[in-house]
PDB file of C-alpha atoms in Angstrom:
ATOM      1  CA  MET A   1     143.395  20.086  -3.274  1.00  0.00           C
ATOM      2  CA  ASP A   2     144.665  20.192   0.235  1.00  0.00           C
ATOM      3  CA  ASP A   3     144.470  23.087   2.657  1.00  0.00           C
ATOM      4  CA  ASN A   4     148.152  24.143   2.056  1.00  0.00           C
ATOM      5  CA  GLU A   5     147.545  24.297  -1.762  1.00  0.00           C
ATOM      6  CA  ASN A   6     144.503  26.528  -1.126  1.00  0.00           C
ATOM      7  CA  ILE A   7     146.595  28.831   1.123  1.00  0.00           C
ATOM      8  CA  TYR A   8     149.429  28.976  -1.241  1.00  0.00           C
ATOM      9  CA  LYS A   9     147.067  29.915  -4.039  1.00  0.00           C
ATOM     10  CA  SER A  10     144.706  32.362  -2.346  1.00  0.00           C
ATOM     11  CA  GLN A  11     146.712  34.058   0.453  1.00  0.00           C
ATOM     12  CA  LEU A  12     148.541  37.056  -0.942  1.00  0.00           C
ATOM     13  CA  TYR A  13     151.707  38.655   0.357  1.00  0.00           C
ATOM     14  CA  GLN A  14     153.618  41.946  -0.118  1.00  0.00           C
ATOM     15  CA  VAL A  15     156.093  44.049   1.835  1.00  0.00           C
ATOM     16  CA  ASP A  16     154.214  45.784   4.568  1.00  0.00           C
ATOM     17  CA  VAL A  17     155.913  49.093   4.264  1.00  0.00           C
ATOM     18  CA  GLU A  18     155.084  50.330   7.752  1.00  0.00           C
ATOM     19  CA  LYS A  19     156.499  47.045   9.247  1.00  0.00           C
ATOM     20  CA  HIS A  20     159.617  47.545   7.231  1.00  0.00           C
ATOM     21  CA  GLN A  21     159.981  51.118   8.302  1.00  0.00           C
ATOM     22  CA  ALA A  22     159.262  50.193  11.958  1.00  0.00           C
ATOM     23  CA  ASN A  23     162.522  48.033  11.734  1.00  0.00           C
ATOM     24  CA  GLY A  24     164.275  51.322  11.273  1.00  0.00           C
ATOM     25  CA  LEU A  25     164.848  50.980   7.540  1.00  0.00           C
ATOM     26  CA  SER A  26     163.849  53.305   4.695  1.00  0.00           C
ATOM     27  CA  PHE A  27     161.787  51.400   2.302  1.00  0.00           C
ATOM     28  CA  SER A  28     162.612  53.771  -0.638  1.00  0.00           C
ATOM     29  CA  TYR A  29     166.327  53.491   0.111  1.00  0.00           C
ATOM     30  CA  ALA A  30     166.027  49.721   0.391  1.00  0.00           C
ATOM     31  CA  VAL A  31     164.548  49.656  -3.073  1.00  0.00           C
ATOM     32  CA  PHE A  32     167.229  51.986  -4.392  1.00  0.00           C
ATOM     33  CA  SER A  33     170.009  50.009  -2.971  1.00  0.00           C
ATOM     34  CA  ARG A  34     168.774  46.863  -4.885  1.00  0.00           C
ATOM     35  CA  MET A  35     168.946  48.654  -8.205  1.00  0.00           C
ATOM     36  CA  SER A  36     171.492  47.941 -10.895  1.00  0.00           C
ATOM     37  CA  GLU A  37     173.985  50.744 -11.849  1.00  0.00           C
ATOM     38  CA  GLU A  38     171.534  51.708 -14.759  1.00  0.00           C
ATOM     39  CA  GLY A  39     168.680  51.732 -12.490  1.00  0.00           C
ATOM     40  CA  LYS A  40     170.464  53.953  -9.840  1.00  0.00           C
ATOM     41  CA  ALA A  41     171.551  56.276 -12.658  1.00  0.00           C
ATOM     42  CA  LYS A  42     167.924  56.667 -13.740  1.00  0.00           C
ATOM     43  CA  ALA A  43     166.679  57.159 -10.142  1.00  0.00           C
ATOM     44  CA  LEU A  44     169.254  59.884  -9.603  1.00  0.00           C
ATOM     45  CA  ALA A  45     168.246  61.602 -12.816  1.00  0.00           C
ATOM     46  CA  ASP A  46     164.576  61.298 -11.997  1.00  0.00           C
ATOM     47  CA  PHE A  47     164.810  62.254  -8.181  1.00  0.00           C
ATOM     48  CA  GLY A  48     167.967  64.344  -8.026  1.00  0.00           C
ATOM     49  CA  LYS A  49     169.199  62.233  -5.109  1.00  0.00           C
ATOM     50  CA  PRO A  50     168.914  58.703  -3.663  1.00  0.00           C
ATOM     51  CA  PRO A  51     165.258  58.239  -2.819  1.00  0.00           C
ATOM     52  CA  VAL A  52     164.748  58.126   0.916  1.00  0.00           C
ATOM     53  CA  ASP A  53     161.439  59.685   1.183  1.00  0.00           C
ATOM     54  CA  ILE A  54     158.618  57.119   1.207  1.00  0.00           C
ATOM     55  CA  ALA A  55     156.736  59.144  -1.384  1.00  0.00           C
ATOM     56  CA  LEU A  56     159.354  58.180  -3.871  1.00  0.00           C
ATOM     57  CA  ALA A  57     158.950  54.437  -3.277  1.00  0.00           C
ATOM     58  CA  SER A  58     156.417  53.899  -6.065  1.00  0.00           C
ATOM     59  CA  GLY A  59     158.651  55.586  -8.652  1.00  0.00           C
ATOM     60  CA  ALA A  60     161.677  53.666  -7.426  1.00  0.00           C
ATOM     61  CA  MET A  61     159.854  50.424  -7.703  1.00  0.00           C
ATOM     62  CA  LYS A  62     158.816  51.303 -11.316  1.00  0.00           C
ATOM     63  CA  ILE A  63     162.522  51.639 -12.189  1.00  0.00           C
ATOM     64  CA  VAL A  64     163.281  48.268 -10.793  1.00  0.00           C
ATOM     65  CA  SER A  65     160.348  46.796 -12.657  1.00  0.00           C
ATOM     66  CA  LYS A  66     161.383  48.310 -16.046  1.00  0.00           C
ATOM     67  CA  ILE A  67     165.142  48.179 -15.804  1.00  0.00           C
ATOM     68  CA  CYS A  68     166.732  46.277 -13.066  1.00  0.00           C
ATOM     69  CA  VAL A  69     164.632  43.069 -13.102  1.00  0.00           C
ATOM     70  CA  ASN A  70     165.767  42.338 -16.670  1.00  0.00           C
ATOM     71  CA  GLN A  71     169.468  41.956 -15.690  1.00  0.00           C
ATOM     72  CA  SER A  72     170.951  38.761 -14.858  1.00  0.00           C
ATOM     73  CA  GLU A  73     172.454  39.963 -11.618  1.00  0.00           C
ATOM     74  CA  TYR A  74     169.193  41.152 -10.101  1.00  0.00           C
ATOM     75  CA  ILE A  75     168.743  37.801  -8.374  1.00  0.00           C
ATOM     76  CA  LEU A  76     171.947  35.734  -8.251  1.00  0.00           C
ATOM     77  CA  PRO A  77     172.275  32.090  -7.412  1.00  0.00           C
ATOM     78  CA  SER A  78     173.851  33.123  -4.056  1.00  0.00           C
ATOM     79  CA  THR A  79     170.998  35.349  -3.070  1.00  0.00           C
ATOM     80  CA  THR A  80     169.086  34.244  -0.003  1.00  0.00           C
ATOM     81  CA  ILE A  81     165.505  33.129  -0.428  1.00  0.00           C
ATOM     82  CA  SER A  82     164.291  35.983   1.829  1.00  0.00           C
ATOM     83  CA  GLU A  83     166.205  38.622  -0.220  1.00  0.00           C
ATOM     84  CA  ALA A  84     165.102  37.068  -3.450  1.00  0.00           C
ATOM     85  CA  ILE A  85     161.482  37.209  -2.364  1.00  0.00           C
ATOM     86  CA  PHE A  86     161.911  40.928  -1.491  1.00  0.00           C
ATOM     87  CA  ARG A  87     163.460  41.715  -4.768  1.00  0.00           C
ATOM     88  CA  ILE A  88     160.668  39.822  -6.634  1.00  0.00           C
ATOM     89  CA  LEU A  89     157.978  41.706  -4.579  1.00  0.00           C
ATOM     90  CA  ILE A  90     159.526  45.141  -5.319  1.00  0.00           C
ATOM     91  CA  ALA A  91     160.084  44.261  -8.980  1.00  0.00           C
ATOM     92  CA  ASN A  92     156.319  43.494  -9.004  1.00  0.00           C
ATOM     93  CA  GLU A  93     155.841  47.141  -7.513  1.00  0.00           C
ATOM     94  CA  ASN A  94     154.701  45.430  -4.226  1.00  0.00           C
ATOM     95  CA  VAL A  95     151.462  44.203  -5.836  1.00  0.00           C
ATOM     96  CA  PRO A  96     150.422  41.340  -3.617  1.00  0.00           C
ATOM     97  CA  MET A  97     151.532  37.906  -4.793  1.00  0.00           C
ATOM     98  CA  SER A  98     150.658  34.241  -3.731  1.00  0.00           C
ATOM     99  CA  VAL A  99     153.101  31.756  -2.587  1.00  0.00           C
ATOM    100  CA  LEU A 100     152.645  29.855  -5.942  1.00  0.00           C
ATOM    101  CA  ASP A 101     153.524  33.032  -7.823  1.00  0.00           C
ATOM    102  CA  LEU A 102     156.498  33.673  -5.771  1.00  0.00           C
ATOM    103  CA  HIS A 103     157.635  30.167  -5.956  1.00  0.00           C
ATOM    104  CA  SER A 104     157.392  30.324  -9.762  1.00  0.00           C
ATOM    105  CA  ARG A 105     159.298  33.438 -10.030  1.00  0.00           C
ATOM    106  CA  LEU A 106     162.068  31.997  -7.896  1.00  0.00           C
ATOM    107  CA  ALA A 107     162.271  28.854 -10.025  1.00  0.00           C
ATOM    108  CA  GLN A 108     162.663  30.949 -13.105  1.00  0.00           C
ATOM    109  CA  ALA A 109     165.376  33.153 -11.486  1.00  0.00           C
ATOM    110  CA  TRP A 110     167.301  30.104 -10.237  1.00  0.00           C
ATOM    111  CA  ALA A 111     166.520  27.706 -13.059  1.00  0.00           C
ATOM    112  CA  SER A 112     170.246  26.713 -13.391  1.00  0.00           C
ATOM    113  CA  VAL A 113     170.744  26.070  -9.639  1.00  0.00           C
ATOM    114  CA  ILE A 114     167.423  24.904  -8.540  1.00  0.00           C
ATOM    115  CA  TYR A 115     168.799  21.595  -7.425  1.00  0.00           C
ATOM    116  CA  LEU A 116     171.079  23.479  -4.985  1.00  0.00           C
ATOM    117  CA  LYS A 117     168.269  25.102  -3.156  1.00  0.00           C
ATOM    118  CA  ASN A 118     165.449  23.919  -1.006  1.00  0.00           C
ATOM    119  CA  LEU A 119     162.793  25.708  -2.896  1.00  0.00           C
ATOM    120  CA  SER A 120     159.587  24.041  -1.969  1.00  0.00           C
ATOM    121  CA  GLU A 121     156.383  26.084  -1.570  1.00  0.00           C
ATOM    122  CA  ASP A 122     156.421  25.121   2.030  1.00  0.00           C
ATOM    123  CA  VAL A 123     159.872  27.006   2.414  1.00  0.00           C
ATOM    124  CA  VAL A 124     158.548  29.999   0.539  1.00  0.00           C
ATOM    125  CA  PHE A 125     155.447  30.056   2.928  1.00  0.00           C
ATOM    126  CA  LYS A 126     157.612  29.693   6.011  1.00  0.00           C
ATOM    127  CA  VAL A 127     159.857  32.657   4.990  1.00  0.00           C
ATOM    128  CA  LEU A 128     156.823  34.811   4.395  1.00  0.00           C
ATOM    129  CA  GLU A 129     155.127  33.877   7.674  1.00  0.00           C
ATOM    130  CA  GLY A 130     158.218  33.741   9.747  1.00  0.00           C
ATOM    131  CA  PRO A 131     160.165  36.579  11.520  1.00  0.00           C
ATOM    132  CA  ASN A 132     162.146  38.680   9.109  1.00  0.00           C
ATOM    133  CA  ASN A 133     163.604  42.089   8.594  1.00  0.00           C
ATOM    134  CA  TYR A 134     162.011  42.606   5.185  1.00  0.00           C
ATOM    135  CA  GLY A 135     158.497  43.350   6.444  1.00  0.00           C
ATOM    136  CA  PHE A 136     156.696  40.496   4.614  1.00  0.00           C
ATOM    137  CA  GLY A 137     153.021  40.472   5.523  1.00  0.00           C
ATOM    138  CA  ARG A 138     149.647  39.344   4.344  1.00  0.00           C
ATOM    139  CA  ALA A 139     147.889  41.691   2.039  1.00  0.00           C
TER     140      ALA A 139
END
């Protein structure tokens, strides 16, 4: 096993909420905005308003993981790799994931269009390690 494979398997990533918020973005609202209509209805019923308070982020991610992730439009073929990684992480309730785990979930989501995307583990790693507005960070 080479060094990259070790890193891809052992290094875990998640959304660094503080980094995300430092970009001037509400993490809770970012989660809400990625919900399906059914998920948004559930969030509004549960919270009484769109969740903007960071204290509601966990509840919002639970809705994504239970309702939204199972809908075909959650990650579309036209979704950018960065956006898809963000959606996968919030659907996983921001539990840290390895490059290999993220790569596998991307491959599942894009099974029908995988040939159209440069979806190597190297690309996933570069997205996670590179500059972005999503707040990706090492766990």
